[in-house]
Short mmCIF file of C-alpha atoms in Angstrom, two decimals:
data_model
loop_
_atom_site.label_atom_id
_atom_site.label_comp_id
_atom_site.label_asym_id
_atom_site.label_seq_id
_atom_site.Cartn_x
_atom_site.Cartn_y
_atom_site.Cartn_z
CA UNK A 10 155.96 55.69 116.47
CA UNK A 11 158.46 58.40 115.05
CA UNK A 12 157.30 62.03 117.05
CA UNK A 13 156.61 63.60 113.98
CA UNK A 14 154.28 61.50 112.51
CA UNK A 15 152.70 60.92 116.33
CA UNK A 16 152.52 65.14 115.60
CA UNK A 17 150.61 64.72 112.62
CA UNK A 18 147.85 61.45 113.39
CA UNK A 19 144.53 62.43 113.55
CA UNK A 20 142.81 63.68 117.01
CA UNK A 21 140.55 60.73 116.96
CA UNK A 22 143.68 57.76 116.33
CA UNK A 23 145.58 59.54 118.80
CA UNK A 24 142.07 58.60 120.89
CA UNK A 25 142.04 55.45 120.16
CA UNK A 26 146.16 54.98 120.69
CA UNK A 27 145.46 56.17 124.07
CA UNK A 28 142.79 53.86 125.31
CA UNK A 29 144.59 50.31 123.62
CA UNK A 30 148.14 52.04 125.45
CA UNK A 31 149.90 52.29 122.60
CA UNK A 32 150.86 56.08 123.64
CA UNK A 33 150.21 57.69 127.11
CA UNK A 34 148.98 60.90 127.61
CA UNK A 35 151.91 62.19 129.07
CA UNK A 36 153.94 60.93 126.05
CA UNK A 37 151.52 62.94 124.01
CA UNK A 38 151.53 66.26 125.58
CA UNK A 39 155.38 66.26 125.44
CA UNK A 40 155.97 65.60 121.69
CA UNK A 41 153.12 68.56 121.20
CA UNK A 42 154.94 70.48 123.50
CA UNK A 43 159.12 69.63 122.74
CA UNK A 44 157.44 70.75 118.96
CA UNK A 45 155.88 74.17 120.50
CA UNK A 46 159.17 75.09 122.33
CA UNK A 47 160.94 74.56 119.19
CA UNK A 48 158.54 75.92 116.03
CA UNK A 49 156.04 78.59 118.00
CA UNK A 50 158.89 80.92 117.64
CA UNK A 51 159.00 80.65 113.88
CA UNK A 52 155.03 80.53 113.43
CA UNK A 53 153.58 82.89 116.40
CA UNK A 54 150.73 80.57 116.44
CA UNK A 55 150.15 80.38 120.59
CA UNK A 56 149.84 83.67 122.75
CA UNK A 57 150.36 81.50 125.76
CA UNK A 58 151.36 77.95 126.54
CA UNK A 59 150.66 76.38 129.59
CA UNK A 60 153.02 73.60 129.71
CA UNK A 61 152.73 73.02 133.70
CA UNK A 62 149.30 72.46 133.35
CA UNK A 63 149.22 70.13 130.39
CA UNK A 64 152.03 67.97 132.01
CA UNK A 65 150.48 67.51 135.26
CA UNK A 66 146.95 66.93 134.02
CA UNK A 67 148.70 64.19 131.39
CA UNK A 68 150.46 62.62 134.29
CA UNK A 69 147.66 62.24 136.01
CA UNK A 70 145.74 60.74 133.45
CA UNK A 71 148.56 58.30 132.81
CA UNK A 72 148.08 57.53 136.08
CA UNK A 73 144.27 56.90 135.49
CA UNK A 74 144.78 55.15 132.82
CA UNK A 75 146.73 52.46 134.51
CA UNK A 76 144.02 50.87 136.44
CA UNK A 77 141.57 51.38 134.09
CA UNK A 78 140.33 47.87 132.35
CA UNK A 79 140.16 48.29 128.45
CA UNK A 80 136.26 47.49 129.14
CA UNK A 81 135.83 50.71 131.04
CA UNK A 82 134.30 53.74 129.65
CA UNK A 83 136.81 56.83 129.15
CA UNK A 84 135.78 60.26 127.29
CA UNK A 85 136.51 60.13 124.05
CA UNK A 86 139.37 62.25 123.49
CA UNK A 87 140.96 61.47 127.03
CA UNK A 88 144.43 62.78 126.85
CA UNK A 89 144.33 64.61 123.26
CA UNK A 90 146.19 67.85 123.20
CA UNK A 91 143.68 70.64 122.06
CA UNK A 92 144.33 74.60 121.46
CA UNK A 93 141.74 77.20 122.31
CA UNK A 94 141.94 80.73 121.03
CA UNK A 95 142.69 83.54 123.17
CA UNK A 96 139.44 85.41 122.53
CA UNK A 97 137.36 81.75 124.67
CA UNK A 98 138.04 82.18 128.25
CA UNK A 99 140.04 79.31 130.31
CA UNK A 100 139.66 79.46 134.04
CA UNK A 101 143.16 80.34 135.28
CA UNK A 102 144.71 81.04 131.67
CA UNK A 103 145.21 84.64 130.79
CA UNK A 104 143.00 85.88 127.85
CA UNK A 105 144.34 88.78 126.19
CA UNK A 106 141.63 89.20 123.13
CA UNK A 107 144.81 89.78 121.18
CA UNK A 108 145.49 93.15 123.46
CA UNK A 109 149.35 93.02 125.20
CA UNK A 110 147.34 95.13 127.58
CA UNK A 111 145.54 92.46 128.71
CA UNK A 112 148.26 89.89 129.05
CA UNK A 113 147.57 89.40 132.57
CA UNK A 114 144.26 89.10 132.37
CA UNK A 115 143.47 85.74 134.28
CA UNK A 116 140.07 84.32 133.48
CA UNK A 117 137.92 83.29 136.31
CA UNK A 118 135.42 81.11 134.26
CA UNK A 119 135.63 78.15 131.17
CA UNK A 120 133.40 79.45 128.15
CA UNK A 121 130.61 76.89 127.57
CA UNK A 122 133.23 75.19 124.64
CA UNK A 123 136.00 74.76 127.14
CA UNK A 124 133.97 72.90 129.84
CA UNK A 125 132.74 70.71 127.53
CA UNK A 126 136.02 70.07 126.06
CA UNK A 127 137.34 69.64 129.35
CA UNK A 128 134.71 67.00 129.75
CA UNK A 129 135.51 65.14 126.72
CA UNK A 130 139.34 64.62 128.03
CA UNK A 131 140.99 67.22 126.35
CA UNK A 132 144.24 68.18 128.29
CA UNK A 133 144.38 72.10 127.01
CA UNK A 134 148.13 73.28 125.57
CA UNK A 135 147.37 76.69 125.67
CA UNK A 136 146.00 80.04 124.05
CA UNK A 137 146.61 80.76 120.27
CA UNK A 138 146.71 84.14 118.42
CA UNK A 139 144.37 85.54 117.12
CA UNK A 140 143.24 89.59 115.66
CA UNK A 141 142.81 91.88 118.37
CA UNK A 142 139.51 91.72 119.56
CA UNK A 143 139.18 89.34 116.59
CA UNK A 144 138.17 91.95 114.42
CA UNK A 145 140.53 91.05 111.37
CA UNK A 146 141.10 88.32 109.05
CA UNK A 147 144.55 88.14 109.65
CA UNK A 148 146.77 87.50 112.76
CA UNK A 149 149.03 90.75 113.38
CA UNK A 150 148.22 92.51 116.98
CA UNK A 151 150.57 94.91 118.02
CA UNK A 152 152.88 93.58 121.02
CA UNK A 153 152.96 89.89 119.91
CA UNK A 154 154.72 88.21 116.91
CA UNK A 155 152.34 87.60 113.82
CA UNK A 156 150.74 84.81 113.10
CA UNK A 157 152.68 83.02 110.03
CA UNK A 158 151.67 80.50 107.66
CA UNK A 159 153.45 77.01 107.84
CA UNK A 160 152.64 76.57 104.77
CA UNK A 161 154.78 79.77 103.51
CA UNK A 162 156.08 82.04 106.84
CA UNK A 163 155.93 85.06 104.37
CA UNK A 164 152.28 84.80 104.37
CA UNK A 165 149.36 84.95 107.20
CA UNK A 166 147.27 81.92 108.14
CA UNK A 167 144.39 84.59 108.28
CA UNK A 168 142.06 85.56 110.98
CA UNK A 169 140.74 85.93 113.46
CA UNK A 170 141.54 82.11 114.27
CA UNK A 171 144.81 82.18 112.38
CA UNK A 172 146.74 81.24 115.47
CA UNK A 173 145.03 77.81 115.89
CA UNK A 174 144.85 77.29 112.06
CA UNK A 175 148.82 77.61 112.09
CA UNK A 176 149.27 75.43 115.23
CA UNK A 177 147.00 72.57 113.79
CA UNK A 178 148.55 73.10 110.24
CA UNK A 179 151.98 72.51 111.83
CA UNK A 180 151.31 70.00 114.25
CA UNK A 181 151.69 72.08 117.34
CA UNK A 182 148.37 70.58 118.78
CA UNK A 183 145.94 67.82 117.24
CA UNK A 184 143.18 69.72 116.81
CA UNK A 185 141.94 73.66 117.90
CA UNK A 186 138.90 75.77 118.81
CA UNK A 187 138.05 78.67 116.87
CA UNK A 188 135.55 81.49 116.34
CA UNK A 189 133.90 82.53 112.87
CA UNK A 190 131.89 86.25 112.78
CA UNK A 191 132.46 86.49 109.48
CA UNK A 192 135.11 83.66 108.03
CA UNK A 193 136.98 83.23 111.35
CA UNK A 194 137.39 79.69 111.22
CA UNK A 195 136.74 79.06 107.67
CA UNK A 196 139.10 81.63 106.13
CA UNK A 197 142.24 80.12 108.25
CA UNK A 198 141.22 76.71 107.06
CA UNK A 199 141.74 77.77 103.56
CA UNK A 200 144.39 79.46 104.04
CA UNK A 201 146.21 76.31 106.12
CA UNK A 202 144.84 73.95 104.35
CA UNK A 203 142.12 72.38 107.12
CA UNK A 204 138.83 71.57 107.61
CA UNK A 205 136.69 74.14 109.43
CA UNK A 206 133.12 74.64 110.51
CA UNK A 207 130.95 76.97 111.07
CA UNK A 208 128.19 75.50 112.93
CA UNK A 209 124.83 76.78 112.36
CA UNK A 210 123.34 79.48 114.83
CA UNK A 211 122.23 77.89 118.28
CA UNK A 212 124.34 74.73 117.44
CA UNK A 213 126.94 75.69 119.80
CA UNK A 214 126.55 77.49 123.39
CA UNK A 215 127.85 81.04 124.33
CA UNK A 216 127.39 80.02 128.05
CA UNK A 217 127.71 81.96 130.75
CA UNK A 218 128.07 85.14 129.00
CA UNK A 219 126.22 85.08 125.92
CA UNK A 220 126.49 86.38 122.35
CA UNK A 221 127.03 89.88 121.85
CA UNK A 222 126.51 90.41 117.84
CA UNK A 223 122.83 89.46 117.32
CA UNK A 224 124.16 85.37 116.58
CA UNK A 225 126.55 86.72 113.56
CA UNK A 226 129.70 84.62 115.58
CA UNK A 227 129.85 80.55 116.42
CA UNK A 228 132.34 78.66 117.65
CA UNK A 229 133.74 75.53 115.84
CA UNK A 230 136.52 73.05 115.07
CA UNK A 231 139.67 73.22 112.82
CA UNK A 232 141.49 69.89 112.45
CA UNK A 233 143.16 67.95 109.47
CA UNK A 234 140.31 65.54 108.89
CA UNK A 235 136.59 65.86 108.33
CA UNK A 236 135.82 62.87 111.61
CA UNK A 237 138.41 64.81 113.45
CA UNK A 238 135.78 67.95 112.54
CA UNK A 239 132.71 66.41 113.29
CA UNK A 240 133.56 64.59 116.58
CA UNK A 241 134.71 67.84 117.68
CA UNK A 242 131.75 69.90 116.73
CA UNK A 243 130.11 66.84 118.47
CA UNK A 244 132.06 67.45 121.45
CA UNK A 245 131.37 71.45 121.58
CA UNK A 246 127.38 71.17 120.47
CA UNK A 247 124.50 71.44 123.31
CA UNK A 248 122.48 73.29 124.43
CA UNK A 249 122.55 75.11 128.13
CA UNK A 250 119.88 76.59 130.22
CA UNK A 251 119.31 80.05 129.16
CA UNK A 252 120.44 79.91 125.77
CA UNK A 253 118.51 82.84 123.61
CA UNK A 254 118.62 79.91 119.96
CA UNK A 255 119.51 76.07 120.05
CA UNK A 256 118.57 73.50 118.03
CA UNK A 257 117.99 69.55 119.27
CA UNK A 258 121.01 67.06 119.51
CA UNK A 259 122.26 65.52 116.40
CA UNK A 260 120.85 61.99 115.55
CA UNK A 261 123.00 60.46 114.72
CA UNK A 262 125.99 62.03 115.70
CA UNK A 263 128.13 64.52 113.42
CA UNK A 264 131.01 61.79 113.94
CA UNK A 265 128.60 59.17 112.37
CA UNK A 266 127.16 61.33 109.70
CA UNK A 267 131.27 61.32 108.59
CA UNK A 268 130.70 57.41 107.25
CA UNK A 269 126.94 58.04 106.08
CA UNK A 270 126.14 57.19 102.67
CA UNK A 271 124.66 60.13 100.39
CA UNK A 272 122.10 60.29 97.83
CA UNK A 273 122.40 62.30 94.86
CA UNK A 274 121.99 65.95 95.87
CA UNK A 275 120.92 68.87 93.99
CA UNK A 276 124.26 71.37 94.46
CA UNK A 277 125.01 74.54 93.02
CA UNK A 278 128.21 77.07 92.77
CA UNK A 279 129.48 79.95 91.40
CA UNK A 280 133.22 81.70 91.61
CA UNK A 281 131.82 85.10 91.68
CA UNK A 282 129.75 87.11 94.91
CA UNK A 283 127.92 89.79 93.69
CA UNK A 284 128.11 92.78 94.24
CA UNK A 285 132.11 91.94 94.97
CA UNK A 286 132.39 90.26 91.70
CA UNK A 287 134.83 87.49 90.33
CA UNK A 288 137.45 85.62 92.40
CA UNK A 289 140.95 85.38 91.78
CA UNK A 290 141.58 83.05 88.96
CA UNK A 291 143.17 80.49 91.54
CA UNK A 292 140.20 80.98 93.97
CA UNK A 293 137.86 80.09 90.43
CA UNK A 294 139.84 77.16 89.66
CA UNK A 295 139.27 75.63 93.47
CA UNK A 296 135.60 75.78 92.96
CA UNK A 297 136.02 74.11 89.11
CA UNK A 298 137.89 71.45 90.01
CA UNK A 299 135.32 70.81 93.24
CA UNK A 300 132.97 70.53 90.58
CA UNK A 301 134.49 68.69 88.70
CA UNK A 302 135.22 66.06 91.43
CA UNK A 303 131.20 66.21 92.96
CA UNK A 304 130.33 65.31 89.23
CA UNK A 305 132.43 62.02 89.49
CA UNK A 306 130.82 62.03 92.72
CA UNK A 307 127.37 61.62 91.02
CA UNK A 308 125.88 64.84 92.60
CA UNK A 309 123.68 67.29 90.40
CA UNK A 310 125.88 70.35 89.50
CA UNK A 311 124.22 73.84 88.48
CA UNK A 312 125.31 77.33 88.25
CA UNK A 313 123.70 79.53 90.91
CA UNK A 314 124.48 81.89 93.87
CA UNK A 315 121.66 83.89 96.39
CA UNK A 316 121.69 87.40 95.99
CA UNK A 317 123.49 89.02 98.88
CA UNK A 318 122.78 92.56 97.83
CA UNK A 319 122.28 94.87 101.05
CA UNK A 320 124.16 92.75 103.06
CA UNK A 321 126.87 94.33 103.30
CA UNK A 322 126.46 97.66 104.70
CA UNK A 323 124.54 96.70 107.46
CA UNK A 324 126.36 93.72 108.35
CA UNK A 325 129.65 95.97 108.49
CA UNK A 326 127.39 98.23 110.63
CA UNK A 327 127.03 95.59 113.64
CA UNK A 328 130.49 93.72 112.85
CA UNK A 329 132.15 97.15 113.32
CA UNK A 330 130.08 97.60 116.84
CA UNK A 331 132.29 94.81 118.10
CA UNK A 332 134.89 97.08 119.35
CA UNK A 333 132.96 98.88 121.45
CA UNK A 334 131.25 95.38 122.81
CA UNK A 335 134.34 94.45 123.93
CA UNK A 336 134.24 97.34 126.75
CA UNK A 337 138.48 97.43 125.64
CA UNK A 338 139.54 101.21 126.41
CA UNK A 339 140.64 102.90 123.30
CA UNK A 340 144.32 103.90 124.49
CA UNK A 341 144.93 100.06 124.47
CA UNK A 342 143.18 99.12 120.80
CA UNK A 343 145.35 99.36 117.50
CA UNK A 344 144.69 102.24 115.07
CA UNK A 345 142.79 99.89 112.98
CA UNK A 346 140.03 99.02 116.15
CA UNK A 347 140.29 102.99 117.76
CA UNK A 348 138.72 103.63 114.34
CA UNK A 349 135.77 101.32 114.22
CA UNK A 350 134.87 102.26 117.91
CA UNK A 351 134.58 105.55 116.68
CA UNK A 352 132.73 104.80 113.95
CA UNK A 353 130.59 102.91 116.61
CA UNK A 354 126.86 103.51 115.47
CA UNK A 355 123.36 104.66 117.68
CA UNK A 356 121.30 101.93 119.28
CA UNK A 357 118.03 102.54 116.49
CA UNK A 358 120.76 102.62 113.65
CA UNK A 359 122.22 98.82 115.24
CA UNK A 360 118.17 97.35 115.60
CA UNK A 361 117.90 98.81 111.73
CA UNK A 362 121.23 96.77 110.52
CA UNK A 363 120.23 93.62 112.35
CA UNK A 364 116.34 94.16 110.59
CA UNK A 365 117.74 94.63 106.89
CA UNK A 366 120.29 91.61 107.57
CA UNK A 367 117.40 89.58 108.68
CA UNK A 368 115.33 90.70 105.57
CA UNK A 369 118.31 89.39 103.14
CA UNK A 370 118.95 86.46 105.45
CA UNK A 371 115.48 85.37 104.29
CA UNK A 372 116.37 85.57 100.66
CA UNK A 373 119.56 84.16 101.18
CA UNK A 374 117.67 80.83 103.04
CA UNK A 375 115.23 80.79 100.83
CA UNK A 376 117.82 80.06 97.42
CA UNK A 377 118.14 76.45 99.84
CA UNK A 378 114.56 75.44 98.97
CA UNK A 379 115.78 74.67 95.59
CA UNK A 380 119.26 73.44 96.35
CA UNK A 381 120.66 70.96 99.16
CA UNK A 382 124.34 72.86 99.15
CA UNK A 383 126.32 75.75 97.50
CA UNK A 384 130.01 75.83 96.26
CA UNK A 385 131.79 79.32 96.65
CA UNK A 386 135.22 80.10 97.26
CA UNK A 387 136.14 80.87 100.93
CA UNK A 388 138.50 83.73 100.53
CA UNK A 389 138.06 86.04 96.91
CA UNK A 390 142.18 85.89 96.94
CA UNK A 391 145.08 83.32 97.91
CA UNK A 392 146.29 84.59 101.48
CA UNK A 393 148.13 88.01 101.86
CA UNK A 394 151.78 88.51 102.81
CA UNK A 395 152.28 89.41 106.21
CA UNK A 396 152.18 93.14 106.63
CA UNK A 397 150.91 93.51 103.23
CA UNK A 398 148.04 95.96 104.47
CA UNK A 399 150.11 97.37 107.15
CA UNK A 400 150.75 101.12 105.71
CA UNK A 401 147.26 101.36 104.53
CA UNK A 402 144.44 103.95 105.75
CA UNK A 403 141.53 102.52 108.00
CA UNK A 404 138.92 102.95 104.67
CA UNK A 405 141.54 100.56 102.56
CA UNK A 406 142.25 98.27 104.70
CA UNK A 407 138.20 97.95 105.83
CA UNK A 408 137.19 97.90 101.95
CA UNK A 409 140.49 95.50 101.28
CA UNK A 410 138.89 92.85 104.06
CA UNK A 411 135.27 93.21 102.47
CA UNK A 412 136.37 92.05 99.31
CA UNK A 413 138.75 88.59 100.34
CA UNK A 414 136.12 87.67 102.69
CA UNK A 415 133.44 88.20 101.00
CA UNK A 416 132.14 84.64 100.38
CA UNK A 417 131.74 84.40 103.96
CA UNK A 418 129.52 86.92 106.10
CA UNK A 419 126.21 85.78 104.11
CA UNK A 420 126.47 82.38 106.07
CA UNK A 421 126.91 84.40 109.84
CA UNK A 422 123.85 86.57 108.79
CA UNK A 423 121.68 83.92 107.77
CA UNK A 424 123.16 81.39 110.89
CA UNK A 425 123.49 78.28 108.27
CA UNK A 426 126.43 75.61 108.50
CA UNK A 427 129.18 75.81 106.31
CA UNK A 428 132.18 73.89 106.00
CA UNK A 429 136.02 75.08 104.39
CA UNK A 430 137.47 72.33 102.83
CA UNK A 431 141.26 72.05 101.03
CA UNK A 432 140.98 71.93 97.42
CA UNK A 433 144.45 73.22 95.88
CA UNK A 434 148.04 74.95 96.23
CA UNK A 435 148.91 78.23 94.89
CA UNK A 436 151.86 79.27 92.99
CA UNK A 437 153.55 80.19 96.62
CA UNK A 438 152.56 76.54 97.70
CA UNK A 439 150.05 78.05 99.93
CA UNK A 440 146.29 76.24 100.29
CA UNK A 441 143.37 77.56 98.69
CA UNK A 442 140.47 76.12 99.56
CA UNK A 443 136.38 76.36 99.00
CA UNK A 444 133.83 76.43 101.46
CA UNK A 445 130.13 74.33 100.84
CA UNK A 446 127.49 75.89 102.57
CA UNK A 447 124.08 73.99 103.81
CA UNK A 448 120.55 74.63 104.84
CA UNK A 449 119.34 75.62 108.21
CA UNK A 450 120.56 72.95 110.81
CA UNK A 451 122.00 70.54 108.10
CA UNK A 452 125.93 70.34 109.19
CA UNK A 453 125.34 66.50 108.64
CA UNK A 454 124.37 66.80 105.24
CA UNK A 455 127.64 68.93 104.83
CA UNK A 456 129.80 66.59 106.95
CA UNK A 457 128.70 63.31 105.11
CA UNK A 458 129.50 65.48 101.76
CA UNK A 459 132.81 66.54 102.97
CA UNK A 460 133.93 63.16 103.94
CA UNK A 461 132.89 61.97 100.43
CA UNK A 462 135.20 64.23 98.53
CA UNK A 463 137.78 63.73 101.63
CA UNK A 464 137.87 60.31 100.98
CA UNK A 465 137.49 60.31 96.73
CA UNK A 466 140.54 63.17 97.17
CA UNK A 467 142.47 63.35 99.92
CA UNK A 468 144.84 66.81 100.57
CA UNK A 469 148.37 66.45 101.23
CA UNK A 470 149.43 66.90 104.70
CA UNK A 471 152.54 69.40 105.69
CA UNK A 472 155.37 67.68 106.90
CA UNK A 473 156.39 70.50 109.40
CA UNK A 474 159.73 69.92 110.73
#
């Protein structure tokens, strides 16, 4: 098999290629990382790459592999190459949060995601970019090379995951972990043309350390392909002891869900968010033509949208308060963060902003009793140009970000699933994609949807060369 299109296969063929030894793991890891070498200094997509490491764990699961019978059990992704952001801490990896500060910064623990990733057979390529601290929706800290779009260099592959939407988009990896407080994963899948979920609150562990934003943030999967998603999000899912939310095991699995058959379901859309307003007439045509296609689908189609008014002071209020949770000194943080930490708000004002968001969180949830799922845009506006918002003031750039990702803080506030899907290209050949959005604990609802307008139309992959 050619390396490029070995690159480009799907996380859960390369699996499968792996256990019937059609490709070894150590054959894997060294297209993924010959391709790094060569194209992460044209994209910026990986902070750090740990090539020693994925090598010698490869070789010796190649080694394991060989007296294995094809009747024995192995993980399920046993020898995959997998990226994990650099705000998830890998034992023995450095984590930076985005700050050249911290480059040296060696983790001494494996977030609750990586373990279990670890135990699934992931071999682990190495750290991608992301926003310092995470705190932006596109992939610029100061001190490492931005994040670019493979789609179109000129342009970001957004935030604060844009680093393992690139590498995934480019075929730099087969499949990434990323964050979403507020579009994180979902905005760079639109923007690279992926899938990415958000997982619903309590889905996915924050283990050891916990959650630090009142269970605004989750961590989930980008990949090319909705199974790829799903067996991911399967993979990452569970709960551990101590956990302040979590929600039972899926039955059946988000992987199986992927080939479940659907009923008709009651869906409804909109291309506007109020109080932001209309999207961009591209971003409007995305959620038409997904219309269009869950019509043919044979799904019930109606105009609607929850009212998100008062969200969006108070959930800037504790999204803002992230800067200071990080415990980063302010000498180290970009103009943009120094800012926010001092706009850092009193502990009664934080308890009032989580109250209100919990107050329109209810009337947000409670739209769902009518409808199964909702069609918005992800992003309000195709993705920006690199630097594009580089010479603005704090206030413009913070009410700039409020309006492109507006379609997407509701979802953290209220903790439902939602999933960014491809839909179409821009006029600068860039994906813009639209994001449908389920009730409380349904991903498999969503994931059995997404696979049906996967399947009924399928979005080109980039041949990244």
């Amino acid at each position: 098999m050619d390396s490029v299109d070995v690159a480009f296969t799907p996380a859960l063929e390369l699996a499968k290629s792996i256990r019937d030894r059609e490709v070894s793991p150590l054959e894997l890891v060294n297209v993924y990382l010959e391709r790094i070498d060569r194209l992460n200094p044209k994209l910026g997509s990986y902070f750090t790459v740990t090539a020693d490491r994925a090598q010698a764990l490869a070789k010796a699961q190649t080694e394991q592999l060989a007296g294995f019978n094809k009747s024995e059990e192995l993980p399920p992704f046993f020898g995959v190459p997998i990226a994990i952001k650099d705000l998830t801490p890998v034992t023995g990896i450095p984590c930076t949060y985005g700050t050249q500060a911290l480059i040296d910064n060696i983790s001494a623990y494996d977030e609750s995601v990586v373990w279990r990733i670890k135990a699934a057979g992931f071999n682990i390529l190495g750290k991608t970019a992301t926003s310092q601290i995470g705190s932006l929706p596109y992939t610029e800290p100061p001190g490492f090379r931005p994040a670019r779009n493979p789609w179109n260099r000129d342009y970001t592959p957004g935030g604060s995951s844009g680093g393992s939407a690139a590498a995934v988009a480019a075929g730099l990896c087969a499949i990434a972990q990323g964050s979403d407080g507020g579009g994180s994963v979902r905005g760079p899948a639109s923007c690279c043309g992926l899938v990415g979920i958000k997982p619903s609150r309590g889905r996915v562990s924050w283990a050891p350390v916990g959650d630090y934003l009142s269970g605004i943030s989750a961590n989930g999967p980008l990949a090319r392909t909705v199974a790829d998603a799903a067996a991911l999000l399967d993979v990452m899912s569970g709960y551990t002891t101590g956990d302040p939310y979590w929600l039972p095991d899926p039955n059946p699995t988000f992987l199986e869900s992927a080939s479940q058959k659907l009923g008709k379901l009651r869906i409804a859309f909109s291309t506007s968010v109020f109080p932001v307003g209309e999207a961009a007439d591209v971003c409007q045509q995305a959620v038409l033509d997904t219309v269009k296609l869950l019509t043919d689908l044979g799904h019930d189609l109606e105009p609607g949208c929850p009212d998100f008014t008062g969200l969006i002071e108070p959930f800037t209020a504790i999204w803002q308060t992230g800067a200071a949770a990080s415990g980063i000194p302010a000498s180290v943080l970009q103009p943009m963060n120094r800012w926010l930490l001092e706009r850092s708000i009193s502990a009664g004002e934080y308890l009032r902003a989580v109250h209100q968001i919990q107050v329109v969180s209810r009337r947000i949830v409670g739209f769902f009793e009518k409808f199964d799922v909702l069609v918005l845009p992800t992003y309000m506006h195709s993705p920006i140009q690199i630097g594009e918002w580089a010479d603005l003031s704090c206030e413009e750039t913070l009410a700039n970000i409020i309006n492109w990702i507006a379609p997407c803080p509701p979802f953290n506030a209220s903790g439902q699933p939602a999933i960014a899907l491809p839909a179409i290209l821009d006029s600068n050949g860039l994906p813009v994609g639209i994001q449908i959005i389920g009730r409380p604990a349904a991903e498999a609802t969503l994931i059995a949807l997404a696979a049906q307008m996967e399947a009924a139309k399928p979005f080109p992959v980039l041949d990244f060369k």
